[in-house]
Tab-separated table of C-alpha atoms (C1' of nucleotides) in Angstrom:
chain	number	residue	atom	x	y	z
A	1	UNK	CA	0.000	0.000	0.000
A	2	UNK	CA	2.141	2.771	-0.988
A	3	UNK	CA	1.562	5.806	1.019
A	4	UNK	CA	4.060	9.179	-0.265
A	5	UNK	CA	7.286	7.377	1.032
A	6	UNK	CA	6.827	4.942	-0.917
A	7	UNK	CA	5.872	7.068	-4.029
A	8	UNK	CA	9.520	9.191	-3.226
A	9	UNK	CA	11.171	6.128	-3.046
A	10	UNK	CA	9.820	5.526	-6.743
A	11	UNK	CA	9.897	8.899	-8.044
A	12	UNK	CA	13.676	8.969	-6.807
A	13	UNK	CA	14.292	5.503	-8.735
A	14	UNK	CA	12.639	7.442	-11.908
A	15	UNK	CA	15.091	9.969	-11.668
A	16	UNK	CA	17.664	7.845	-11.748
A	17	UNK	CA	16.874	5.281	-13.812
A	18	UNK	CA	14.492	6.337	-16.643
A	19	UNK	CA	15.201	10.356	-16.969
A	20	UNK	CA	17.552	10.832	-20.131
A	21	UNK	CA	16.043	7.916	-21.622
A	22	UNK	CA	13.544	7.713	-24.863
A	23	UNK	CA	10.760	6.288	-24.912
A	24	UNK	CA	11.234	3.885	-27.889
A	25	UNK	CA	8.078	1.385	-27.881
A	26	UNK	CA	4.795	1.222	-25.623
A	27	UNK	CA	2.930	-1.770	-25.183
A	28	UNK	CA	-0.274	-1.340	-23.060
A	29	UNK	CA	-1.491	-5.029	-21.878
A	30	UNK	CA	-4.332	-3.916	-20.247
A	31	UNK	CA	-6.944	-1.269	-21.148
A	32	UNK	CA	-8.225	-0.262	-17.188
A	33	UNK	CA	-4.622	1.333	-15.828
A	34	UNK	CA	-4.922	3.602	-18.938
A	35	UNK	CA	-8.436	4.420	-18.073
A	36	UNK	CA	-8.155	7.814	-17.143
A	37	UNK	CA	-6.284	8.924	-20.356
A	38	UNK	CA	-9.256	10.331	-22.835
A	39	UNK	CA	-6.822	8.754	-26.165
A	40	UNK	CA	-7.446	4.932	-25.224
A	41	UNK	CA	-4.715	2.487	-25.228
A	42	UNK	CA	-3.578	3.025	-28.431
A	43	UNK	CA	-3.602	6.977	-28.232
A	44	UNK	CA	-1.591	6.768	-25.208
A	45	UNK	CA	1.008	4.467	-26.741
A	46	UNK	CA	1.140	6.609	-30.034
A	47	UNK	CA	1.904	9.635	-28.151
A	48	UNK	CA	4.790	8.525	-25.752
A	49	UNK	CA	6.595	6.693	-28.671
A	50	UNK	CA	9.351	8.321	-29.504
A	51	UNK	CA	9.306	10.880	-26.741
A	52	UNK	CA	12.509	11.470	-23.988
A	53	UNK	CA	11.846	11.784	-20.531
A	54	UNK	CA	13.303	14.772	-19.190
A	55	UNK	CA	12.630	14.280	-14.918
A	56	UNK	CA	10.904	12.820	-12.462
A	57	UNK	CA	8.279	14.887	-9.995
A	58	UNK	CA	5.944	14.017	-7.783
A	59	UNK	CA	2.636	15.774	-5.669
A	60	UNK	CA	1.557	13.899	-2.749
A	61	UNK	CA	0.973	10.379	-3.817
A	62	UNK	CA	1.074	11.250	-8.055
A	63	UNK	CA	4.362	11.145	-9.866
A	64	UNK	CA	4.954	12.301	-13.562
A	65	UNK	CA	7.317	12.528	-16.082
A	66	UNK	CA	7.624	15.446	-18.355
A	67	UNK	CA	8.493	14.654	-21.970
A	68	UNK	CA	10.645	16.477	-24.575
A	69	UNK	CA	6.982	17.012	-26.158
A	70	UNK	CA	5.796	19.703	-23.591
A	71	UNK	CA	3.707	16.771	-22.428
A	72	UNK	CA	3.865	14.645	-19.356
A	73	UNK	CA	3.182	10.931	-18.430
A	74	UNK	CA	1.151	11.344	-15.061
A	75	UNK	CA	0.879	8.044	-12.655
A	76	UNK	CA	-0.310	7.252	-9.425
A	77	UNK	CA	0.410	3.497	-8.124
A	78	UNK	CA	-3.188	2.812	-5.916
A	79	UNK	CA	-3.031	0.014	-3.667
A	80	UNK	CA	-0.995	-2.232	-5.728
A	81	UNK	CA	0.797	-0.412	-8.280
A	82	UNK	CA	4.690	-1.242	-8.981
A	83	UNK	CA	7.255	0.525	-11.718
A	84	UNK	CA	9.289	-1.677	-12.348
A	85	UNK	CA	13.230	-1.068	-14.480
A	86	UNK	CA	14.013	-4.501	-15.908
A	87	UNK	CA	16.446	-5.916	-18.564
A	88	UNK	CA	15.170	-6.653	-21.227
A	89	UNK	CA	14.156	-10.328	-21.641
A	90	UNK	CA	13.139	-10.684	-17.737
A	91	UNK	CA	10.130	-12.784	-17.968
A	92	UNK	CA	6.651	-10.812	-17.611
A	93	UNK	CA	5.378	-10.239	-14.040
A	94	UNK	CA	1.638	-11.794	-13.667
A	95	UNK	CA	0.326	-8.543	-13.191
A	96	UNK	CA	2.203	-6.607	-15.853
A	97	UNK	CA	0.271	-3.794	-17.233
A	98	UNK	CA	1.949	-1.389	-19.794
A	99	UNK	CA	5.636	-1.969	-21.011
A	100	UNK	CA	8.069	1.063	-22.002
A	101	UNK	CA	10.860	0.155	-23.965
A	102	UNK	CA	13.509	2.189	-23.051
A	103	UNK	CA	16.509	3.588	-25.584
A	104	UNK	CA	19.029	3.112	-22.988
A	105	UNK	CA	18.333	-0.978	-22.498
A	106	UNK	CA	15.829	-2.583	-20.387
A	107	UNK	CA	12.330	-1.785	-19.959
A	108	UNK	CA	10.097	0.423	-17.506
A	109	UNK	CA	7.327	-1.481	-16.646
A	110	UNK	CA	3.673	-0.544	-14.340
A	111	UNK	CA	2.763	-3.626	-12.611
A	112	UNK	CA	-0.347	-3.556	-11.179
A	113	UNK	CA	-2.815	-6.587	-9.399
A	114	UNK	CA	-5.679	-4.532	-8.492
A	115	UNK	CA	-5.557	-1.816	-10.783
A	116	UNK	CA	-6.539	1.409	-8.650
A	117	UNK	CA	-3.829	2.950	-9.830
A	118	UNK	CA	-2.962	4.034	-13.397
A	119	UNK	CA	-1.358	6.266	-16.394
A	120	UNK	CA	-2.057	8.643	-18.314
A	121	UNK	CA	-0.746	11.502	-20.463
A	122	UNK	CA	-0.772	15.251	-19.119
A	123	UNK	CA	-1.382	17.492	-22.047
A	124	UNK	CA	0.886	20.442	-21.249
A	125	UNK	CA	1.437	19.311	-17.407
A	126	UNK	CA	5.361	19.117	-17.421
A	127	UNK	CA	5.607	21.455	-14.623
A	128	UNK	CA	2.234	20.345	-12.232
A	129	UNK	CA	-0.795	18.502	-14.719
A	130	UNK	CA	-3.725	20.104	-14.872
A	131	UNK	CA	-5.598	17.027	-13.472
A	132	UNK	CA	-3.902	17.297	-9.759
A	133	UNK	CA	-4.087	20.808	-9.475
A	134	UNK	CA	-6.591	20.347	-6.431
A	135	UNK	CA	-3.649	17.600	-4.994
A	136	UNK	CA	-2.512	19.653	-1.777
A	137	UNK	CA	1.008	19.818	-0.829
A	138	UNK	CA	2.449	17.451	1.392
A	139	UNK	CA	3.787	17.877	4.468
A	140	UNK	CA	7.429	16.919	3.215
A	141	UNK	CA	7.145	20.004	0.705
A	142	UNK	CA	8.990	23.305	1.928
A	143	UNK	CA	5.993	25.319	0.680
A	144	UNK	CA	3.643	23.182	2.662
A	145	UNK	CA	1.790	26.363	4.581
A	146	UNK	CA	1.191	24.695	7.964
A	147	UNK	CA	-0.776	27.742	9.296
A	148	UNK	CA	-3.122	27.363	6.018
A	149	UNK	CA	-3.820	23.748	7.224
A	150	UNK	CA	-4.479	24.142	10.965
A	151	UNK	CA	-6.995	26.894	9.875
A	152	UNK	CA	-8.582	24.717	7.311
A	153	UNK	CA	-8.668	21.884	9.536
A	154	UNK	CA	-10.234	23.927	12.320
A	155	UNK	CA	-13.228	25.128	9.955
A	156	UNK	CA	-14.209	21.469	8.834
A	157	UNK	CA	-16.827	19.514	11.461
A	158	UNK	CA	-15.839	16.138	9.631
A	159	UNK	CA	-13.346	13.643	11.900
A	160	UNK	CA	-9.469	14.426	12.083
A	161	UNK	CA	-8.710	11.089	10.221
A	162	UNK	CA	-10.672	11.931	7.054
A	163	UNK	CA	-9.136	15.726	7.213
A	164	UNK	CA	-5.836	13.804	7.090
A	165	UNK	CA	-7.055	11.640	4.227
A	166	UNK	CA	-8.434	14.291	2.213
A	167	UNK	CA	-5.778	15.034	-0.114
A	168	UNK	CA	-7.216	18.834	-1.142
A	169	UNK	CA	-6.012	19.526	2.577
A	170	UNK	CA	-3.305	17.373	2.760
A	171	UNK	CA	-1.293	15.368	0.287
A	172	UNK	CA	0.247	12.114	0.812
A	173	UNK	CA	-0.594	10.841	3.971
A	174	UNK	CA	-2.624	7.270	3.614
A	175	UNK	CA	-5.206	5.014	6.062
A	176	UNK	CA	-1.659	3.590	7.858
A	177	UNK	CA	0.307	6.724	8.755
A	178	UNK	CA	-3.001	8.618	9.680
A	179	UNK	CA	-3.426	5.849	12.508
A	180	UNK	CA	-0.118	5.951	13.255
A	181	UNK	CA	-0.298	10.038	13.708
A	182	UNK	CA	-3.400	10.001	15.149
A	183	UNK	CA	-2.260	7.399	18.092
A	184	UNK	CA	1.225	9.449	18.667
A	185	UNK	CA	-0.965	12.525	19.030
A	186	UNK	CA	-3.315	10.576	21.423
A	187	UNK	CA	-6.750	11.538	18.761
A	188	UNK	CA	-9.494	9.298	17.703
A	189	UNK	CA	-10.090	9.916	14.362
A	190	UNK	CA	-13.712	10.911	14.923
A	191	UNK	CA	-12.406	14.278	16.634
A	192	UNK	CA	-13.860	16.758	14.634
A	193	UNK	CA	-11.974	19.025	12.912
A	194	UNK	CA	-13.872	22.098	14.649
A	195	UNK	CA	-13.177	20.894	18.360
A	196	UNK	CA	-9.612	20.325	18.147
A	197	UNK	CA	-7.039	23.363	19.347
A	198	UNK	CA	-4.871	25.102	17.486
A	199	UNK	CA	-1.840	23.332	19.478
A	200	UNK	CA	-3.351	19.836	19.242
A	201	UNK	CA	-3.040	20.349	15.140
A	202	UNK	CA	0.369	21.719	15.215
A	203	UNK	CA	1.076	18.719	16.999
A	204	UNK	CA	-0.912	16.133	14.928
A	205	UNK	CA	1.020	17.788	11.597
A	206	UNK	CA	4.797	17.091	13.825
A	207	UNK	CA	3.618	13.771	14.489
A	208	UNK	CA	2.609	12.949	10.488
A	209	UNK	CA	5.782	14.599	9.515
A	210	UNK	CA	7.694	11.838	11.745
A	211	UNK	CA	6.406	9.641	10.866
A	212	UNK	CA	6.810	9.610	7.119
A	213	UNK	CA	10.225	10.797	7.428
A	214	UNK	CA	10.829	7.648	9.568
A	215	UNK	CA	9.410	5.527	6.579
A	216	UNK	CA	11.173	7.334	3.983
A	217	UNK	CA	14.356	6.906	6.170
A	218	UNK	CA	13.899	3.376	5.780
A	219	UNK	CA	12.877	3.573	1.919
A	220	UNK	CA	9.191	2.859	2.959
A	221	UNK	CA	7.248	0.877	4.288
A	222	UNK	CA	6.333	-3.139	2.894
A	223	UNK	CA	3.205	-5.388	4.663
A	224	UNK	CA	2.911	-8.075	1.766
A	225	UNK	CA	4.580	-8.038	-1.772
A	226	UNK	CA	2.561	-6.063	-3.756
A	227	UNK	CA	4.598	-2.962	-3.156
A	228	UNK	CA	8.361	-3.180	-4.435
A	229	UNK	CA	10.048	0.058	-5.312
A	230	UNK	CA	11.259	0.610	-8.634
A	231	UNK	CA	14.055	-1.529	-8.569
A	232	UNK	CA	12.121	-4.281	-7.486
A	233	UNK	CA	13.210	-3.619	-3.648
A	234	UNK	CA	11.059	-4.094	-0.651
A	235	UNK	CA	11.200	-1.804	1.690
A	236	UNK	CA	10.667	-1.948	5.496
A	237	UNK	CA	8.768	0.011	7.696
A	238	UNK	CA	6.227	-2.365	9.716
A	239	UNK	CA	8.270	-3.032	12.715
A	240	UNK	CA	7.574	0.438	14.174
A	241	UNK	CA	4.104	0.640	13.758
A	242	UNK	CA	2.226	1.237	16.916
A	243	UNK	CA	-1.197	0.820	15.853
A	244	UNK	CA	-2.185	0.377	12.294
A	245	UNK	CA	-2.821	-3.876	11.976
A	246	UNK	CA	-2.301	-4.027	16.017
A	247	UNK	CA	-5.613	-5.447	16.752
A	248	UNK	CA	-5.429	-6.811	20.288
A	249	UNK	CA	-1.966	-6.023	21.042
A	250	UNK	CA	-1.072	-4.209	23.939
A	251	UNK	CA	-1.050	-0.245	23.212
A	252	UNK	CA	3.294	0.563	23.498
A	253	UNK	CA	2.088	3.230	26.171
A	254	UNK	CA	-0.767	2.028	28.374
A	255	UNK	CA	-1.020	-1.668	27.457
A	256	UNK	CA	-4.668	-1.597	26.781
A	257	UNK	CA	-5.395	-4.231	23.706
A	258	UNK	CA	-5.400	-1.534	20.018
A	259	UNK	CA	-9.040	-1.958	19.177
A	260	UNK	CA	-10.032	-1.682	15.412
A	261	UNK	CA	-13.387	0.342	13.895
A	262	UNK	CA	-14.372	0.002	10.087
A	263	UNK	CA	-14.255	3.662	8.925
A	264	UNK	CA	-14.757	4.741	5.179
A	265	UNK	CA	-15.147	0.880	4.385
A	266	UNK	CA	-11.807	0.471	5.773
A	267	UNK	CA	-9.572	-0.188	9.053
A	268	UNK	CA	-9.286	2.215	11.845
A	269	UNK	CA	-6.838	0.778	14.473
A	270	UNK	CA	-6.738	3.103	17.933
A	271	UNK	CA	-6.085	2.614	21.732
A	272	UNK	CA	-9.439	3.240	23.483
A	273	UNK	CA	-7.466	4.643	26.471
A	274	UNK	CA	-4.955	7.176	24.881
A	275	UNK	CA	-7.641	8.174	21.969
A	276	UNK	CA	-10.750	8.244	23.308
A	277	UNK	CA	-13.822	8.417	21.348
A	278	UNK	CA	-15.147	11.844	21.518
A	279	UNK	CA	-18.425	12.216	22.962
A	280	UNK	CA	-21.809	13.073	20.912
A	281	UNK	CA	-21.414	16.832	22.553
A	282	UNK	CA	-17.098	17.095	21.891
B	1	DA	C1'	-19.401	24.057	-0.404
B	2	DG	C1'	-19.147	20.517	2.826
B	3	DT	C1'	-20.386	15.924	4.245
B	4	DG	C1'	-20.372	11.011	4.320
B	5	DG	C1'	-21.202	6.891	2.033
B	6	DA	C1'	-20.715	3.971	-2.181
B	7	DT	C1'	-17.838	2.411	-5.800
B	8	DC	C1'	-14.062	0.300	-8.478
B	9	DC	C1'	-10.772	-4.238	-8.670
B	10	DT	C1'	-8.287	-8.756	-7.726
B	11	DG	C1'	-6.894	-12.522	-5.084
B	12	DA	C1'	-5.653	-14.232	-0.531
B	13	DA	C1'	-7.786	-15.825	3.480
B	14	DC	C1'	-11.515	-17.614	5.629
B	15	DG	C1'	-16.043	-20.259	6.720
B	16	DC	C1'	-18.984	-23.911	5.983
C	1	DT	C1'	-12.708	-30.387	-2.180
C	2	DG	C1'	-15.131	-26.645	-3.461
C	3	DC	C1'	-17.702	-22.768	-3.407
C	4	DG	C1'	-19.202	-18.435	-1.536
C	5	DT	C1'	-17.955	-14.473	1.457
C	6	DT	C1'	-14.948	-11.107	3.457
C	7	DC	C1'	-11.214	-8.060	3.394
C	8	DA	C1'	-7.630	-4.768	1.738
C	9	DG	C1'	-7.953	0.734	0.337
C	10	DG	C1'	-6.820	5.757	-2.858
C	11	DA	C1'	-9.378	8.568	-5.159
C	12	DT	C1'	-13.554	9.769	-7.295
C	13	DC	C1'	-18.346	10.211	-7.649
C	14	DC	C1'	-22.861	11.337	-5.994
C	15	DA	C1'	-26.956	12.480	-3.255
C	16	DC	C1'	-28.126	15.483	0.191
DNA sequence: AGTGGATCCTGAACGC
DNA sequence: TGCGTTCAGGATCCAC
């Protein structure tokens, strides 16, 4: 499940690996990762042939490429999304998706089981594609303007763990490092957004901020093997979580067993003690 | 405009 | 053994 660490640790492989390279054949295997992209399969692969890929960015959890065309290829890897740099010849991964032949040797190639992620091509987005304009900044970014986010936060009445989620507010953080925050900063995520202080934001936004640069110090964070960076390298983060999959294990602070809650048709994991659930009034 | 719930997708894990 | 159900979740979409 690759939350922004993971996506750096990607984007960074990009850089190094495919940037400088042309993009000399594209073979889409499957029409759904290209979904988004208005041209179809065979649009999309028309366009990129031929093109040179000039760097490697990233907002919150998208990356793109922009292209010698004025263009950009614009990804985002969903629950299960891999790019992969192979040599050329390496046999196809089950879940291979769209295959770049590179000019330099070897191949980039999106793997994807699940498909929530995807490609597509920016039309004039080299330097931030039109379609995540309304993708916040993370917290990672130097322009991230935390006063503009406690305010924002502070207006909403929905719970602090969908404010975290909501990527207009704030980019890049994902279901696991929101529990993880949100149980350093002793919140349930139902807190509403209205009823928290100033300081207990400033200190939610610390704790998200440590917590990613603790992944990203440790290339990011691996539960199964969907995720493998673009090298094809796990990385390793689960030992140090504190809450997110802890169901029944003893809270690291107050022992009490880390309950879980379906929220948004996924997992919450919390300690009942340290978080409390606000009441109907709070 | 903000809110909160539904939806997409595959395959592993689970229950009977 | 086999078949059906549940679960995982980022981002978008939609009704209110």
């Amino acid at each position: 499940m690759p939350e922004l660490p993971e996506v750096e640790v990607v984007r960074a492989g990009l850089e190094r690996h495919v940037v400088g390279a042309t993009l000399a054949s594209v073979e889409v295997l499957h029409p759904r990762p290209v979904r988004r992209d208005p041209r179809g399969p065979s649009g999309f692969a028309s366009v990129l042939t031929g093109r040179r890929v000039e760097a490697a960015r990233r907002r919150g959890k998208y990356f793109w490429l922009p292209l010698d065309s004025g263009d950009a290829l614009l990804g985002h890897l969903g629950m299960s999304g891999q790019m992969l740099v192979q040599p050329v010849g390496t046999a196809d991964e089950r879940h291979l998706r769209v295959r770049f032949g590179l000019t330099t040797g070897g191949e980039l190639r999106f793997v994807d089981q699940r498909m929530f992620g995807g490609l597509s091509v920016s039309t004039g987005g080299a330097d931030l594609p039109p379609e995540i304009e309304h993708i916040a900044r993370d917290p990672i970014d130097p322009e991230f303007d935390d006063d503009l986010f406690v305010a924002r936060v502070r207006k909403r009445t929905s719970g602090i763990k969908r404010l975290l989620l909501d990527q207009g507010l704030i980019s890049g953080v994902g279901n696991i490092y929101a529990d993880e925050a949100l149980w350093r900063a002793r919140l349930h995520g139902e807190r509403s957004g209205d009823r928290l202080k100033r300081a207990q934001v400033v200190e939610l936004l610390s704790h998200v901020r440590a917590v990613m640069g603790e992944a990203l110090a440790q290339g990011g964070t691996s539960f199964d093997a969907l995720y493998v960076n673009v090298n094809g390298e796990s990385g390793y983060f689960d030992r140090s979580l504190s809450a997110y999959g802890q169901e029944g294990e003893p809270c690291g602070r107050c022992a009490t067993p880390i309950r879980r809650i379906t929220f948004m048709n996924r997992s919450s994991y919390f300690c009942p003690r340290c978080q409390p659930k606000p009441r109907a009034s709070t």
